[in-house]
PDB file of C-alpha atoms in Angstrom:
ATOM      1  CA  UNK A  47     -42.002  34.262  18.957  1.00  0.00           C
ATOM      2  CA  UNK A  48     -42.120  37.021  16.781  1.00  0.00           C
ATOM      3  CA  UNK A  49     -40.722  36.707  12.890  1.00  0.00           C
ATOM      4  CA  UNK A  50     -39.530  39.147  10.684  1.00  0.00           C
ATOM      5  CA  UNK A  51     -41.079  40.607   8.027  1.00  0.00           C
ATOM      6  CA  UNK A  52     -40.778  43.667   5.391  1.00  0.00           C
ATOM      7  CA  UNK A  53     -44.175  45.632   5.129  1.00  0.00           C
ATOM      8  CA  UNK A  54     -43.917  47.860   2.467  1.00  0.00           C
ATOM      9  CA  UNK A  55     -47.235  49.215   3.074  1.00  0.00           C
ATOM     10  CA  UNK A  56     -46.790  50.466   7.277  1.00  0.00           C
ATOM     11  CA  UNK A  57     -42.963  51.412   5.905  1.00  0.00           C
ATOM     12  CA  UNK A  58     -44.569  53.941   3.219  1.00  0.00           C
ATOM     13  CA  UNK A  59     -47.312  55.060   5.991  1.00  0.00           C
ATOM     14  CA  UNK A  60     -44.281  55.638   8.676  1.00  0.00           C
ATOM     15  CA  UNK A  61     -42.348  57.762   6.196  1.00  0.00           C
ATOM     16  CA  UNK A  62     -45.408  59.804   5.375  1.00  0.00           C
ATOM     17  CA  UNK A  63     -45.759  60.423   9.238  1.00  0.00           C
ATOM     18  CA  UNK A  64     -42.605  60.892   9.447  1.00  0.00           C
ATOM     19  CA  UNK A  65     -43.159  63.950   7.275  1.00  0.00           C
ATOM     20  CA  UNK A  66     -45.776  65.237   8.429  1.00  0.00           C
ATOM     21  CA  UNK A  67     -44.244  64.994  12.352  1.00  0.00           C
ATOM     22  CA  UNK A  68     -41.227  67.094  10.499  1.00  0.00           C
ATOM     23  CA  UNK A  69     -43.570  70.011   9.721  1.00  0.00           C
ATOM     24  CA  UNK A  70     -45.614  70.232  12.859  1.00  0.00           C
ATOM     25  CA  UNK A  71     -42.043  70.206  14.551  1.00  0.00           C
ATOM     26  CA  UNK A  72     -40.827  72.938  12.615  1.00  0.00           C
ATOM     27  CA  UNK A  73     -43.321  74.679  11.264  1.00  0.00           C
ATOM     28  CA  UNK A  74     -46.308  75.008  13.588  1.00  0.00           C
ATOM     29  CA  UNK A  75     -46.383  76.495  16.413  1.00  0.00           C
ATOM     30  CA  UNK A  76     -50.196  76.775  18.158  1.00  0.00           C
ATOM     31  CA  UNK A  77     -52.012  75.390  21.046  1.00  0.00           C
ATOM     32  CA  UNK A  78     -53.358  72.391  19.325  1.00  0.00           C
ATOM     33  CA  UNK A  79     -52.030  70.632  15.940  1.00  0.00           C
ATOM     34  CA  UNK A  80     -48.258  70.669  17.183  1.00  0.00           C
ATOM     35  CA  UNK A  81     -48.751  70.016  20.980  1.00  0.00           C
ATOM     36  CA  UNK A  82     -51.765  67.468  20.504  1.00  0.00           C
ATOM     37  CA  UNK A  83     -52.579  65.979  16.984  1.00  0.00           C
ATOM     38  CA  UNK A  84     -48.639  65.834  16.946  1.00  0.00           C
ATOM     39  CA  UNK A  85     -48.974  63.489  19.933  1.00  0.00           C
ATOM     40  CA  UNK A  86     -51.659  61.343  18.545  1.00  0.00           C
ATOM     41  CA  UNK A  87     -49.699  61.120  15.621  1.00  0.00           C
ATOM     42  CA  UNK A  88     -46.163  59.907  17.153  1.00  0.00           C
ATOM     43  CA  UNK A  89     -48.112  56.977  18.580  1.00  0.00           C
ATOM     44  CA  UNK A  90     -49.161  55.722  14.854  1.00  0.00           C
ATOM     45  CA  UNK A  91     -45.972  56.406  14.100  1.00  0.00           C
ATOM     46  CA  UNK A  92     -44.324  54.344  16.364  1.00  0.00           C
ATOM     47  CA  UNK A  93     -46.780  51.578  15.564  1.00  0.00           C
ATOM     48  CA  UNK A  94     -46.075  51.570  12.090  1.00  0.00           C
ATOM     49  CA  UNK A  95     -42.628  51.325  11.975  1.00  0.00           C
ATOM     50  CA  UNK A  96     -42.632  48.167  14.478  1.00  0.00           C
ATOM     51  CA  UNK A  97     -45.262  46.481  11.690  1.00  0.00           C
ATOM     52  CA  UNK A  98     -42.575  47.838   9.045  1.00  0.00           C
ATOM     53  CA  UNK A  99     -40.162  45.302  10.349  1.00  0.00           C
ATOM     54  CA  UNK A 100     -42.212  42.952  13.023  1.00  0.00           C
ATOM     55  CA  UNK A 101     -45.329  40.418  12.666  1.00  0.00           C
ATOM     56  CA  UNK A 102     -47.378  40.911  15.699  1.00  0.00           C
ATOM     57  CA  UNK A 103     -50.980  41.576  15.930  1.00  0.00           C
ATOM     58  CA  UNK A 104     -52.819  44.781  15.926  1.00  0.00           C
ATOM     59  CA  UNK A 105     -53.882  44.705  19.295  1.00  0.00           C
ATOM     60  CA  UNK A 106     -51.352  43.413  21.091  1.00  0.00           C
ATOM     61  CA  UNK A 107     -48.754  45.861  19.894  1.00  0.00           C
ATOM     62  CA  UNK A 108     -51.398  48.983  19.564  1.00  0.00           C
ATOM     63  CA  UNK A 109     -51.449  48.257  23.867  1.00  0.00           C
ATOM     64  CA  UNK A 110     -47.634  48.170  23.904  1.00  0.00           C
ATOM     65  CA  UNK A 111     -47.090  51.530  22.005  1.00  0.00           C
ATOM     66  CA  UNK A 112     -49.489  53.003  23.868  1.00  0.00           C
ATOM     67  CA  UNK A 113     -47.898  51.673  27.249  1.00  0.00           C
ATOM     68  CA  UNK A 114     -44.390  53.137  26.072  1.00  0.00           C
ATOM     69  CA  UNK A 115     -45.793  55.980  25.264  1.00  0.00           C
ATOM     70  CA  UNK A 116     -47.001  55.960  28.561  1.00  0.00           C
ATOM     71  CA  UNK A 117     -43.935  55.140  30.304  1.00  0.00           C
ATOM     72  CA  UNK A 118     -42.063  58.069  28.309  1.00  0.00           C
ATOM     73  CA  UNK A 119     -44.762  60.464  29.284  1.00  0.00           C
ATOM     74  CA  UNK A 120     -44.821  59.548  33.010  1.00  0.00           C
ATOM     75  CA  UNK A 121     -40.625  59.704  32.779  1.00  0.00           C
ATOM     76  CA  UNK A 122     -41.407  63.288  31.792  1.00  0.00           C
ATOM     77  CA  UNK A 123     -43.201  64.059  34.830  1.00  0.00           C
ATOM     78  CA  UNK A 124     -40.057  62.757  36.876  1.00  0.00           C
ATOM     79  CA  UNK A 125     -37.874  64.277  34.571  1.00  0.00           C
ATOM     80  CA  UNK A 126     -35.984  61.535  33.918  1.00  0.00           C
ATOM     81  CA  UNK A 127     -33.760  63.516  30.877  1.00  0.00           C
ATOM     82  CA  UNK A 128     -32.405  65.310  33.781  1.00  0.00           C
ATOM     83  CA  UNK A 129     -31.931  62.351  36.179  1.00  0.00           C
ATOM     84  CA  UNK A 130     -30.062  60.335  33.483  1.00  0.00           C
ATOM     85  CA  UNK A 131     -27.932  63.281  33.314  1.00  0.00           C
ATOM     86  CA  UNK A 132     -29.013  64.081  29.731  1.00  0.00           C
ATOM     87  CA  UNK A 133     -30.921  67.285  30.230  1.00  0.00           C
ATOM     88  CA  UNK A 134     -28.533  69.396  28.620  1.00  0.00           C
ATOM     89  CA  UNK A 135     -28.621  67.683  25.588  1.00  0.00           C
ATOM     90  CA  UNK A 136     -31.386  69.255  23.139  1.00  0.00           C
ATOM     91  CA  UNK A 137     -31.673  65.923  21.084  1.00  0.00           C
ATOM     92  CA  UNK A 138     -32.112  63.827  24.326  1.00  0.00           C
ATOM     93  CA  UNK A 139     -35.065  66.804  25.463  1.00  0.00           C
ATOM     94  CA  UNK A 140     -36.724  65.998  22.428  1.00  0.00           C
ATOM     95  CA  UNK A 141     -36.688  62.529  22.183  1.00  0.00           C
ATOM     96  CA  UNK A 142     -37.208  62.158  26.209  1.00  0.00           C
ATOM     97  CA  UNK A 143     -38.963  64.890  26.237  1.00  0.00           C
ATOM     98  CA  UNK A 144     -39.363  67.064  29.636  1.00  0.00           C
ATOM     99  CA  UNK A 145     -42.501  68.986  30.257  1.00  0.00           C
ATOM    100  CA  UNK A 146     -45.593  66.243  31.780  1.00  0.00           C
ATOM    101  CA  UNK A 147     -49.070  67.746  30.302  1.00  0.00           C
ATOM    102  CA  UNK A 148     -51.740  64.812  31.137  1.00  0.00           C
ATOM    103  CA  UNK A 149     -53.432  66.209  27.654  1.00  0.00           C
ATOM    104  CA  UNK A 150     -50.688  64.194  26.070  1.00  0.00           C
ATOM    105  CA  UNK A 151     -51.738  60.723  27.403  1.00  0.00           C
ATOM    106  CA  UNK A 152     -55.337  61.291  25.441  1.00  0.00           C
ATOM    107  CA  UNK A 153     -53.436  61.953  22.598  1.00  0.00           C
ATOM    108  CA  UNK A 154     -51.880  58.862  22.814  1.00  0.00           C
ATOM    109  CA  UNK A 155     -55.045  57.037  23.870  1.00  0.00           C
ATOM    110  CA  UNK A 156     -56.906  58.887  21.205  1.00  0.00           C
ATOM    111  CA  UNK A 157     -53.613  57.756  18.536  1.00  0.00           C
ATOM    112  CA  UNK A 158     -54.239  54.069  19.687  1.00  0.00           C
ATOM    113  CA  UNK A 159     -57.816  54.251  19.037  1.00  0.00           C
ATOM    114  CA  UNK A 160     -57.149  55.352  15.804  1.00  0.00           C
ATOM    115  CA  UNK A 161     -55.379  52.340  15.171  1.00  0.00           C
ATOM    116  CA  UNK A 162     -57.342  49.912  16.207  1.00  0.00           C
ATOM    117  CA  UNK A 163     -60.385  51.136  14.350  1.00  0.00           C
ATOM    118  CA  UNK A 164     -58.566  51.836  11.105  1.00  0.00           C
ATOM    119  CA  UNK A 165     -57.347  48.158  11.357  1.00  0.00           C
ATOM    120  CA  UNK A 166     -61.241  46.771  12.467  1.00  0.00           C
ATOM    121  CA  UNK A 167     -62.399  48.963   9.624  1.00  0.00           C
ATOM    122  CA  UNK A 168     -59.798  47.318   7.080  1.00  0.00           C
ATOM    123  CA  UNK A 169     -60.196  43.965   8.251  1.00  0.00           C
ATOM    124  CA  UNK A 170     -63.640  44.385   7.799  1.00  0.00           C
ATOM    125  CA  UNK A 171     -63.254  46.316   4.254  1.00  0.00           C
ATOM    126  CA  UNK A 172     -61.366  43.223   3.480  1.00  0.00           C
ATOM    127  CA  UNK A 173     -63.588  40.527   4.451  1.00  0.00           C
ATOM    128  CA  UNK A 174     -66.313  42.136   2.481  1.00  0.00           C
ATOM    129  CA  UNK A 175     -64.401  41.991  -1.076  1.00  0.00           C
ATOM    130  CA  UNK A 176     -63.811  37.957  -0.436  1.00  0.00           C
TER     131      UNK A 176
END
């Protein structure tokens, strides 16, 4: 079972992502920071905010955002905004999203990575001060 928790540490990180997804959204607009860091960086995301409220391991949940990620890429490529009847809603495009690019699924690969090392590299940072 999972239990509830408040980290106020992954809620911080999440809100600084947060930002920082704002102004690639709105501000960049090139062939690599917004369509591919952007990416790697909504997978972190996504991952914090589920440690801001949930206690499950690293690991474990790193696989499932990746997996979702996943899924919502692969309901891109059978654009599934347009199946659910949603396509001509421009909040649903961006959250569904509608254009496939297999570059997107290293991102998130590359995002989930990220995680897990930062997390080995912490645990391990910790374990050294004890």
């Amino acid at each position: 079972m999972t239990a509830l928790t408040f980290s106020r540490r992954h809620a911080l990180l999440a809100l600084l992502l947060f930002g920082i997804e704002l102004l690639i959204g709105t501000q960049l607009d090139d062939a690599f920071i917004r369509p591919f860091v952007g990416d790697l960086l909504v997978v972190v995301l996504i991952y914090c905010l589920l440690r801001t409220l949930l206690v499950i391991p690293c690991y474990p949940l790193a696989i499932g955002v990746l997996l979702f990620a996943t899924l919502v890429e692969t309901g891109q490529y059978f654009h599934l905004a347009d199946r659910l009847g949603l396509g001509h809603i421009r909040l649903a495009r961006i959250i569904i999203g509608s254009t496939f690019d297999p570059k997107d699924l290293l991102a998130y690969l590359l995002g989930t990575v990220l995680i897990m090392v930062s997390h080995a590299a912490r645990e391990k940072w910790q374990g050294a001060r004890t």
